């Protein structure tokens, strides 16, 4: 009885994996059919592209397919230009090909998500086309333009086939999943923020672990947004709204963080009284939702709730206060509500609200650190050049194919940071497994078949279970044993069962992938600890520049990108340093504009100079002097707001003096 129940559960769990295997098989068969029908030279690239592009998520597949089409075309154009520039110079041609591969690896590291796939594909598409036009020892041979058109067509057929099959068999769930996640995060962050205002003094709990968990979950939304964009043209048109929604959740976390840190430092009675004032002035409609466990209440009318929060922001800003501490709490509550407005705007768009306001802002590319991209570029250049030199020296007949797969592996895994070598090694293992399957299929199964239907059944015997196994029991090696089965099989309209040629080509593919894995070992990606230190150092340098110039374009977006780039191995305190720098920069910019209004610049400039020199104690002392000058203006709202900013800056500097003074992360 127990065994029967266990078998039933296993079969139920295997269902989605088998369905994915069938989809992969259908994608490859469709691509191969079109390529055979068009009588293309290398139809295997169509099947290979379909297998590589295939994803189990509709939005991921469609979005990835679009970017891969762009990357394929760019790579085809690039190799035509390179060949035209160096038609008779073998050395310069190979050097330019290696530099192009390095550039693509660089760009794929800088960009994110599916845009990175496009850059990677532009690099190894050029290598694929180059390998087809090279002679036995590296001389150019053939019509590069015709080859480029043919290979781009083959790869494009594979990309489109995968998209067509998955779009026809999956309605897509990324939008619903994203909606649920954003609603859950908005509800969770707001609830904990409100509880912080209600519980002060000795009973106030340390909310840092909770905030850090929310931060991790917010950062994890990024790829899911790309999946949702791939599913819907409407979401694609309003994609900036989703990006603003993620930034809004981070802003809400930042406002909550500032309030929690300040309340801990206040006397119990004062903290309790001032927190109660802020809590009473929060929108009643918003507070009423916090006791409800069902997330659907956040999705009934997100646009209406957004308008309520906007009114709450105005109420907090004009709130009549008499102390800089209460002004700080009210302003930070307004910032938290402003972030929630952006999050609700994203929810309204996901819910299909026609009244959703359009966004006029544009997306900016913020590169957290250029060094990892540079390391990846150098490694790719050296990998391609060494593979090329080995081919020329040995005059290996299949050496061009080794160069192709060295380029593919080196560029493909460049952006995977710590997992690059593991993936490259798993890539070699997966190809070895696929080579055994391809040999069995090629020499034991296909010779007995004459129709395309028989061919499809033959490759399905491997593709379906291999894909199912990779999904049911995730493994890096398993991921590639299905995707790269087709190039090893190398089917053509007129099949040739040449044993020597098959093993020669298989050895070339494995050797190219192995060379790339070797170079990932020789020139490894930057370690997580080193990347953390660099991100902290770069952020500190930017903060000191901001203090000197009192200006910085999109400071929040700049630091958000650094927070997102922090490796998972980073310690909580190190992430806290970045959040502190984010808050400090925002308050410096705000205080700078207010100081100009009151013509109080001397003490503020002295404080910023001390901060830029890594002297937090002196900066805090100068800020006290600045606070005294603002105190002369009594209950002036802007003067109180400036004094609130001074409190925030002083508290941040005191809490993270070791980092801001010397750049130490602990």
XYZ file of C-alpha atoms in Angstrom:
666
model
C 0.000 0.000 0.000
C 2.830 2.348 0.929
C 4.718 1.565 -2.279
C 1.600 2.188 -4.376
C 1.028 5.593 -2.779
C 4.677 6.539 -3.241
C 4.574 5.491 -6.900
C 1.472 7.605 -7.423
C 3.189 10.659 -5.937
C 6.283 10.112 -8.080
C 4.145 9.851 -11.225
C 2.314 13.049 -10.326
C 5.611 14.857 -9.775
C 7.006 13.492 -13.030
C 4.070 14.838 -15.063
C 5.307 18.456 -15.490
C 8.827 17.244 -16.245
C 7.595 14.875 -18.959
C 5.453 17.660 -20.422
C 8.549 19.861 -20.640
C 10.412 17.032 -22.341
C 7.645 16.689 -24.912
C 7.700 20.439 -25.541
C 11.463 20.382 -26.055
C 11.110 17.451 -28.435
C 8.340 19.193 -30.402
C 10.437 22.390 -30.623
C 13.455 20.537 -32.007
C 11.341 18.495 -34.451
C 9.576 21.609 -35.762
C 12.888 23.430 -36.221
C 14.449 20.432 -37.968
C 11.421 19.995 -40.244
C 11.558 23.608 -41.429
C 15.337 23.447 -41.897
C 15.083 20.176 -43.855
C 12.245 21.581 -45.951
C 14.318 24.653 -46.833
C 17.299 22.361 -47.548
C 19.634 24.423 -45.406
C 23.290 23.434 -45.174
C 23.465 22.764 -41.420
C 19.934 22.039 -40.158
C 21.404 20.837 -36.877
C 21.931 24.469 -35.823
C 18.175 25.028 -36.073
C 17.521 22.093 -33.750
C 20.353 23.157 -31.453
C 19.022 26.709 -31.192
C 15.529 25.405 -30.391
C 16.905 23.213 -27.614
C 19.118 25.938 -26.134
C 16.415 28.629 -26.195
C 13.744 26.344 -24.733
C 12.583 27.307 -21.240
C 9.842 25.832 -19.072
C 8.338 29.283 -18.474
C 6.391 30.927 -21.285
C 7.499 34.473 -20.550
C 11.125 33.396 -20.189
C 11.077 31.574 -23.514
C 9.356 34.309 -25.518
C 11.400 37.106 -23.963
C 14.614 35.145 -24.404
C 13.697 34.302 -27.994
C 13.250 37.937 -28.931
C 16.601 38.962 -27.498
C 18.310 35.946 -29.050
C 16.972 36.884 -32.475
C 18.483 40.329 -32.067
C 21.789 38.850 -30.874
C 21.900 36.385 -33.772
C 21.448 39.127 -36.354
C 24.062 41.331 -34.687
C 26.541 38.441 -34.628
C 25.930 37.727 -38.328
C 26.499 41.364 -39.248
C 29.642 41.495 -37.122
C 31.337 38.522 -38.811
C 30.529 39.898 -42.267
C 32.205 43.188 -41.328
C 35.239 41.458 -39.795
C 35.717 39.314 -42.869
C 35.400 42.348 -45.145
C 38.014 44.223 -43.101
C 40.589 41.391 -43.088
C 39.919 39.194 -46.161
C 43.553 38.195 -46.667
C 45.064 38.639 -43.201
C 44.536 35.515 -41.108
C 46.206 36.878 -37.968
C 44.186 40.086 -37.832
C 40.982 38.199 -38.620
C 41.438 35.805 -35.703
C 42.493 38.638 -33.425
C 39.402 40.642 -34.348
C 37.212 37.563 -33.847
C 38.687 37.046 -30.374
C 38.211 40.737 -29.533
C 34.598 40.559 -30.692
C 34.052 37.531 -28.462
C 35.642 39.403 -25.560
C 33.445 42.432 -26.204
C 30.327 40.268 -26.198
C 31.403 38.594 -22.947
C 31.979 42.060 -21.484
C 28.548 43.327 -22.528
C 26.777 40.147 -21.413
C 28.276 40.664 -17.944
C 27.255 44.313 -17.807
C 23.676 43.735 -18.974
C 21.081 41.770 -17.029
C 18.736 38.876 -17.673
C 17.718 38.285 -21.295
C 19.597 41.273 -22.712
C 22.735 39.461 -21.553
C 21.684 36.409 -23.612
C 21.481 38.593 -26.704
C 25.031 39.865 -26.187
C 26.324 36.334 -25.612
C 24.615 34.987 -28.715
C 26.065 37.807 -30.814
C 29.496 36.547 -29.794
C 29.167 32.869 -30.512
C 27.014 33.356 -33.619
C 30.027 35.103 -35.110
C 32.221 32.164 -34.050
C 29.783 29.658 -35.603
C 29.793 31.477 -38.936
C 33.565 31.962 -38.840
C 34.177 28.242 -38.302
C 32.173 27.418 -41.440
C 34.184 29.690 -43.706
C 37.663 28.747 -42.450
C 39.966 26.464 -44.370
C 42.008 23.560 -43.029
C 44.630 25.751 -41.359
C 42.824 28.999 -40.815
C 42.477 30.604 -44.223
C 39.188 32.235 -45.143
C 37.153 30.171 -47.530
C 33.690 30.678 -48.989
C 31.108 33.429 -49.287
C 30.786 34.894 -45.802
C 27.616 36.844 -46.574
C 25.786 33.751 -47.793
C 27.060 31.765 -44.811
C 25.934 34.498 -42.428
C 22.451 34.584 -43.946
C 22.202 30.794 -43.813
C 23.393 30.413 -40.218
C 21.291 33.318 -38.971
C 18.302 31.744 -40.720
C 18.988 28.341 -39.151
C 19.396 29.746 -35.657
C 16.388 32.023 -36.127
C 14.238 29.047 -37.149
C 15.216 27.248 -33.960
C 14.473 30.280 -31.796
C 11.062 30.854 -33.385
C 10.165 27.170 -33.251
C 10.767 26.994 -29.509
C 8.670 30.115 -28.992
C 5.816 28.817 -31.158
C 5.642 25.437 -29.425
C 5.688 26.840 -25.917
C 3.264 29.661 -26.729
C 0.860 27.085 -28.126
C 1.056 24.785 -25.106
C 1.262 27.242 -22.188
C -1.076 30.109 -21.275
C 1.582 31.739 -19.103
C 1.535 32.327 -15.344
C 4.328 34.840 -14.788
C 1.911 37.790 -14.560
C -0.192 36.122 -11.871
C 2.899 35.025 -9.971
C 4.419 38.504 -10.075
C 1.152 40.075 -8.959
C 0.977 37.759 -5.945
C 4.615 38.362 -4.991
C 4.390 42.159 -5.221
C 1.156 42.185 -3.223
C 2.686 39.916 -0.567
C 5.791 42.087 -0.266
C 3.806 45.329 -0.130
C 1.514 43.885 2.546
C 4.345 42.352 4.574
C 6.605 45.413 4.549
C 3.745 47.794 5.379
C 2.474 45.576 8.204
C 5.889 45.356 9.849
C 6.452 49.077 9.358
C 3.155 49.833 11.159
C 3.994 47.395 13.966
C 7.293 49.232 14.498
C 5.352 52.463 15.089
C 3.058 50.709 17.569
C 5.795 48.967 19.594
C 8.503 51.256 20.948
C 10.892 51.452 23.842
C 12.317 48.344 25.534
C 9.703 46.123 23.885
C 10.787 47.187 20.378
C 12.174 44.114 18.656
C 15.204 44.075 16.387
C 13.657 44.320 12.904
C 16.935 44.025 11.018
C 16.627 40.284 10.204
C 13.085 40.848 8.961
C 14.109 43.821 6.807
C 17.033 41.897 5.321
C 14.733 39.024 4.396
C 12.359 41.431 2.674
C 15.329 42.984 0.870
C 16.384 39.580 -0.450
C 12.853 38.871 -1.677
C 12.547 42.244 -3.403
C 15.838 41.757 -5.252
C 14.652 38.300 -6.379
C 11.746 39.912 -8.292
C 14.018 41.078 -11.109
C 14.021 37.903 -13.294
C 10.301 37.354 -12.648
C 9.623 40.825 -14.054
C 11.449 39.819 -17.220
C 9.314 36.680 -17.498
C 6.122 38.719 -17.174
C 7.354 41.212 -19.760
C 7.922 38.321 -22.162
C 4.338 37.110 -21.789
C 2.463 40.355 -22.376
C 2.903 43.226 -24.822
C 0.944 45.422 -22.391
C 3.405 44.736 -19.587
C 6.298 45.257 -22.016
C 4.937 48.723 -22.867
C 4.669 49.589 -19.159
C 7.811 47.740 -18.050
C 9.207 50.897 -16.417
C 6.226 50.885 -14.076
C 7.317 47.466 -12.784
C 10.893 48.638 -12.320
C 9.601 51.641 -10.379
C 7.473 49.279 -8.285
C 10.585 47.316 -7.240
C 12.437 50.537 -6.433
C 9.351 51.652 -4.503
C 9.496 48.565 -2.290
C 13.166 49.334 -1.598
C 12.241 52.922 -0.708
C 9.561 51.677 1.678
C 12.163 49.448 3.324
C 14.524 52.421 3.576
C 11.894 54.593 5.270
C 11.016 51.793 7.700
C 14.721 51.279 8.447
C 15.303 54.965 9.283
C 12.288 55.075 11.601
C 13.202 51.837 13.396
C 16.796 52.949 13.947
C 15.722 56.356 15.263
C 13.077 55.049 17.666
C 15.644 52.775 19.304
C 17.772 55.815 20.237
C 14.935 57.941 21.645
C 13.803 57.930 25.293
C 10.888 55.551 25.744
C 8.243 58.185 26.462
C 9.273 60.405 23.570
C 9.498 57.465 21.160
C 6.079 56.205 22.195
C 4.422 59.617 21.886
C 5.940 60.565 18.524
C 5.448 57.124 16.973
C 1.789 57.234 18.044
C 1.321 60.576 16.265
C 2.742 59.198 13.012
C 0.712 55.996 13.305
C -2.538 57.950 13.829
C -1.911 59.950 10.667
C -1.384 56.943 8.427
C -4.271 56.400 5.971
C -7.132 54.614 7.726
C -7.939 52.544 4.654
C -4.339 51.311 4.510
C -4.231 50.434 8.209
C -7.506 48.488 7.904
C -5.876 46.149 5.364
C -3.009 45.212 7.654
C -5.104 42.937 9.869
C -6.348 40.886 6.927
C -4.506 37.733 5.935
C -6.028 37.504 2.456
C -3.905 39.266 -0.192
C -6.929 39.712 -2.456
C -7.868 42.864 -0.528
C -4.724 44.505 -1.954
C -5.787 43.558 -5.483
C -9.430 44.659 -5.379
C -8.703 48.346 -5.967
C -4.944 49.064 -6.006
C -5.519 52.350 -7.854
C -7.882 53.564 -5.126
C -5.454 52.492 -2.418
C -2.700 54.316 -4.285
C -4.701 57.546 -4.209
C -5.268 57.047 -0.491
C -1.537 56.707 0.088
C -0.843 59.813 -2.004
C -3.205 61.745 0.269
C -1.366 60.239 3.252
C 1.958 61.508 1.875
C 0.609 65.047 1.710
C -0.759 64.730 5.242
C 2.622 63.630 6.583
C 4.479 66.422 4.792
C 2.208 69.209 6.133
C 1.864 67.637 9.593
C 2.278 70.342 12.241
C 5.231 69.244 14.379
C 7.336 71.001 16.997
C 10.447 68.824 17.189
C 13.011 67.766 14.589
C 12.650 64.183 15.784
C 8.940 64.089 14.964
C 9.656 65.833 11.663
C 12.122 63.060 10.844
C 9.567 60.358 11.630
C 6.854 62.064 9.570
C 9.137 62.605 6.571
C 10.379 59.011 6.637
C 6.800 57.785 6.877
C 6.030 59.924 3.819
C 8.985 58.319 1.997
C 7.710 54.868 2.921
C 4.242 55.766 1.610
C 5.767 57.191 -1.580
C 7.521 53.880 -2.176
C 4.265 52.063 -1.511
C 2.565 54.301 -4.105
C 5.028 53.083 -6.733
C 4.428 49.475 -5.681
C 0.652 49.951 -5.885
C 1.069 51.565 -9.282
C 2.760 48.375 -10.422
C -0.035 46.288 -8.924
C -2.633 48.431 -10.706
C -0.871 47.826 -14.013
C -0.659 44.084 -13.398
C -4.356 44.067 -12.510
C -5.174 45.809 -15.803
C -6.345 49.103 -14.317
C -7.021 51.516 -17.233
C -6.679 54.499 -14.896
C -3.047 53.713 -14.118
C -0.961 56.889 -14.630
C 1.705 56.708 -17.290
C 5.317 57.073 -16.266
C 7.514 59.645 -17.936
C 10.812 58.475 -16.500
C 13.330 56.439 -18.440
C 15.397 53.477 -17.419
C 19.087 54.038 -16.680
C 21.767 51.391 -16.861
C 23.774 51.349 -13.652
C 26.878 49.159 -13.690
C 27.802 48.160 -10.133
C 31.414 47.281 -11.015
C 33.234 47.183 -14.356
C 36.036 44.857 -13.227
C 34.154 41.498 -13.442
C 33.149 42.315 -17.018
C 36.734 43.202 -17.894
C 38.056 39.930 -16.434
C 35.479 37.967 -18.431
C 36.436 39.795 -21.622
C 40.158 39.078 -21.181
C 39.489 35.398 -20.430
C 37.316 35.005 -23.536
C 39.896 36.656 -25.789
C 42.658 34.375 -24.509
C 40.475 31.257 -24.780
C 39.632 31.914 -28.426
C 43.211 32.840 -29.340
C 44.703 29.745 -27.683
C 42.126 27.460 -29.337
C 42.873 29.105 -32.671
C 46.628 28.772 -32.271
C 46.287 25.086 -31.371
C 44.184 24.513 -34.483
C 46.640 26.264 -36.799
C 49.648 24.461 -35.316
C 48.065 21.007 -35.481
C 46.071 21.568 -38.716
C 43.257 19.598 -37.094
C 40.427 19.070 -39.561
C 37.781 19.663 -36.869
C 39.680 22.438 -35.115
C 37.263 25.126 -36.283
C 34.456 23.385 -34.408
C 36.622 23.311 -31.284
C 37.063 27.078 -31.584
C 33.300 27.494 -31.893
C 32.525 25.588 -28.700
C 35.393 27.200 -26.832
C 33.815 30.550 -27.698
C 30.299 29.353 -26.826
C 31.314 28.043 -23.409
C 33.544 30.984 -22.546
C 30.954 33.624 -23.494
C 27.905 31.715 -22.277
C 29.167 31.253 -18.719
C 31.066 34.523 -18.382
C 28.243 36.305 -16.554
C 27.612 33.502 -14.041
C 30.220 34.761 -11.594
C 30.911 32.139 -8.923
C 29.086 29.444 -10.870
C 31.036 29.968 -14.101
C 33.604 27.196 -13.624
C 31.043 24.773 -12.201
C 28.761 25.398 -15.176
C 31.621 25.081 -17.666
C 32.691 21.798 -16.093
C 29.092 20.559 -16.055
C 28.841 21.616 -19.688
C 31.711 19.272 -20.567
C 30.143 16.424 -18.593
C 26.752 16.986 -20.196
C 28.268 17.000 -23.684
C 30.106 13.744 -22.943
C 26.829 12.114 -21.898
C 25.085 13.517 -24.972
C 27.926 12.246 -27.197
C 27.326 8.675 -26.019
C 23.598 9.039 -26.714
C 24.295 10.593 -30.117
C 26.672 7.760 -31.043
C 24.079 5.118 -30.149
C 21.357 6.968 -32.048
C 23.533 7.661 -35.070
C 24.949 4.179 -35.586
C 22.328 1.887 -34.066
C 18.967 3.573 -34.609
C 19.023 6.019 -37.532
C 20.469 3.629 -40.163
C 17.261 1.569 -39.868
C 14.970 4.577 -40.397
C 14.150 6.361 -43.650
C 11.353 8.843 -42.865
C 11.321 12.134 -40.969
C 8.751 10.677 -38.602
C 11.113 7.861 -37.740
C 13.910 10.376 -37.231
C 11.704 12.365 -34.820
C 10.857 9.247 -32.828
C 14.539 8.345 -32.640
C 15.666 11.683 -31.218
C 12.611 11.744 -28.956
C 13.836 8.586 -27.257
C 16.647 10.718 -25.839
C 15.326 14.296 -25.732
C 12.122 13.634 -23.776
C 13.590 11.595 -20.885
C 16.798 13.691 -20.796
C 14.838 16.919 -20.428
C 12.485 15.341 -17.876
C 15.417 14.105 -15.805
C 17.073 17.545 -15.907
C 13.881 19.170 -14.576
C 12.909 16.477 -12.075
C 16.427 16.172 -10.640
C 18.138 19.517 -11.384
C 21.798 19.115 -12.249
C 24.160 21.253 -14.304
C 25.328 18.249 -16.330
C 21.765 17.072 -16.944
C 20.808 20.533 -18.244
C 23.199 20.235 -21.194
C 22.867 16.572 -22.106
C 19.571 17.333 -23.883
C 20.383 20.785 -25.298
C 23.586 19.734 -27.064
C 22.485 16.321 -28.281
C 21.531 17.683 -31.731
C 24.889 19.277 -32.708
C 26.628 16.040 -31.757
C 24.169 14.030 -33.838
C 24.582 16.571 -36.691
C 21.606 15.424 -38.809
C 21.457 16.426 -42.478
C 19.073 15.852 -45.363
C 21.363 13.103 -46.597
C 22.656 11.390 -43.460
C 26.244 10.209 -43.488
C 27.220 7.583 -40.958
C 30.971 8.195 -40.961
C 32.303 6.831 -37.677
C 35.671 8.598 -37.894
C 34.088 11.947 -38.708
C 31.545 11.600 -35.902
C 34.154 10.916 -33.230
C 36.427 13.604 -34.635
C 33.642 16.202 -34.401
C 32.584 14.985 -30.955
C 36.173 15.264 -29.755
C 36.368 18.783 -31.162
C 33.215 19.857 -29.319
C 34.378 18.318 -26.052
C 37.888 19.780 -26.477
C 36.537 23.281 -27.114
C 34.261 23.125 -24.085
C 37.117 21.676 -22.027
C 39.475 24.476 -23.068
C 36.957 27.056 -21.876
C 36.547 25.221 -18.548
C 40.345 25.168 -18.168
C 40.555 28.926 -18.651
C 37.780 29.459 -16.086
C 40.106 27.611 -13.711
C 43.230 29.539 -14.772
C 41.508 32.955 -14.753
C 38.676 32.445 -12.261
C 35.890 34.957 -11.720
C 36.376 37.412 -8.890
C 35.673 35.788 -5.532
C 32.514 36.793 -3.624
C 34.560 38.298 -0.780
C 36.598 40.388 -3.219
C 33.479 41.570 -5.058
C 31.846 42.558 -1.778
C 34.896 44.604 -0.792
C 34.934 46.310 -4.177
C 31.236 47.152 -4.085
C 31.631 48.662 -0.633
C 34.766 50.566 -1.637
C 33.222 51.886 -4.857
C 30.082 53.000 -3.030
C 32.152 54.754 -0.383
C 34.209 56.506 -3.078
C 31.016 57.656 -4.804
C 29.594 58.874 -1.501
C 32.718 60.911 -0.813
C 32.490 62.384 -4.307
C 28.844 63.231 -3.648
C 29.889 64.944 -0.398
C 32.465 67.025 -2.230
C 30.272 67.990 -5.180
C 26.881 67.912 -3.390
C 25.387 66.428 -6.567
C 24.978 62.948 -8.011
C 22.713 61.820 -10.841
C 20.219 59.184 -9.641
C 22.030 58.314 -6.426
C 19.259 55.953 -5.306
C 19.287 53.975 -8.563
C 23.072 53.807 -8.473
C 23.165 52.284 -4.985
C 20.180 50.026 -5.720
C 22.270 48.394 -8.463
C 25.099 47.787 -5.977
C 22.683 46.241 -3.488
C 21.337 43.930 -6.194
C 24.879 42.920 -7.178
C 25.940 41.926 -3.656
C 26.835 38.206 -3.640
C 24.730 35.893 -1.513
C 27.806 35.273 0.649
C 27.848 38.908 1.825
C 27.393 39.342 5.566
C 24.322 41.186 6.879
C 26.518 44.004 8.187
C 28.019 44.509 4.724
C 24.568 44.853 3.164
C 23.690 47.222 5.985
C 26.660 49.407 5.033
C 25.237 49.854 1.530
C 21.782 50.693 2.869
C 23.397 53.201 5.214
C 25.283 54.792 2.304
C 22.025 54.985 0.339
C 20.273 56.794 3.185
C 23.265 59.042 3.832
C 23.508 60.183 0.213
C 19.783 60.953 0.007
C 19.903 63.032 3.201
C 23.027 64.920 2.063
C 21.324 65.938 -1.176
C 18.176 67.002 0.688
C 20.117 68.944 3.327
C 22.208 70.625 0.645
C 19.158 72.160 -1.014
C 17.670 73.312 2.322
C 20.971 74.840 3.487
C 21.083 76.911 0.311
C 17.627 78.322 1.092
C 18.787 79.545 4.502
C 22.278 80.594 3.294
C 23.840 78.298 5.886
C 26.662 76.625 4.026
C 29.849 77.004 6.049
C 29.187 74.381 8.723
C 27.514 72.067 6.226
C 30.485 72.300 3.864
C 32.853 71.631 6.752
C 30.832 68.556 7.737
C 30.863 67.237 4.182
C 34.594 67.876 3.878
C 35.200 65.858 7.032
C 32.967 63.074 5.692
C 34.862 63.039 2.388
C 38.124 62.701 4.318
C 36.828 59.783 6.388
C 36.470 61.694 9.678
C 32.988 60.912 10.947
C 33.545 62.315 14.449
C 34.451 65.739 13.076
C 31.537 65.575 10.622
C 29.073 64.869 13.455
C 30.500 67.774 15.459
C 30.097 70.141 12.494
C 26.544 68.886 12.028
C 25.765 69.803 15.637
C 26.935 73.311 14.878
C 24.750 73.342 11.775
C 21.788 72.124 13.839
C 22.213 75.073 16.206
C 22.046 77.482 13.290
C 18.813 75.906 12.040
C 17.388 75.908 15.579
C 17.395 79.715 15.511
C 14.555 79.557 12.973
C 12.264 77.876 15.515
C 9.329 75.937 14.111
C 9.951 76.804 10.489
C 8.931 73.595 8.615
C 11.990 73.538 6.372
C 14.303 74.246 9.289
C 12.767 71.354 11.222
C 13.095 69.143 8.127
C 16.789 70.088 7.861
C 17.306 69.258 11.536
C 15.629 65.905 10.935
C 18.082 65.203 8.121
C 20.948 66.152 10.408
C 19.717 63.600 12.947
C 19.567 60.888 10.273
C 23.066 61.674 8.990
C 24.514 61.759 12.513
C 22.866 58.465 13.476
C 24.100 56.755 10.307
C 27.656 58.043 10.781
C 27.743 56.940 14.424
C 26.367 53.487 13.594
C 28.730 52.846 10.667
C 31.780 54.941 11.566
C 34.243 52.121 10.857
C 32.990 51.853 7.284
C 32.665 55.545 6.482
C 36.009 56.428 8.073
C 38.224 53.726 6.666
C 36.174 51.737 4.161
C 36.276 48.652 6.394
C 33.299 46.346 5.916
C 33.300 45.100 9.522
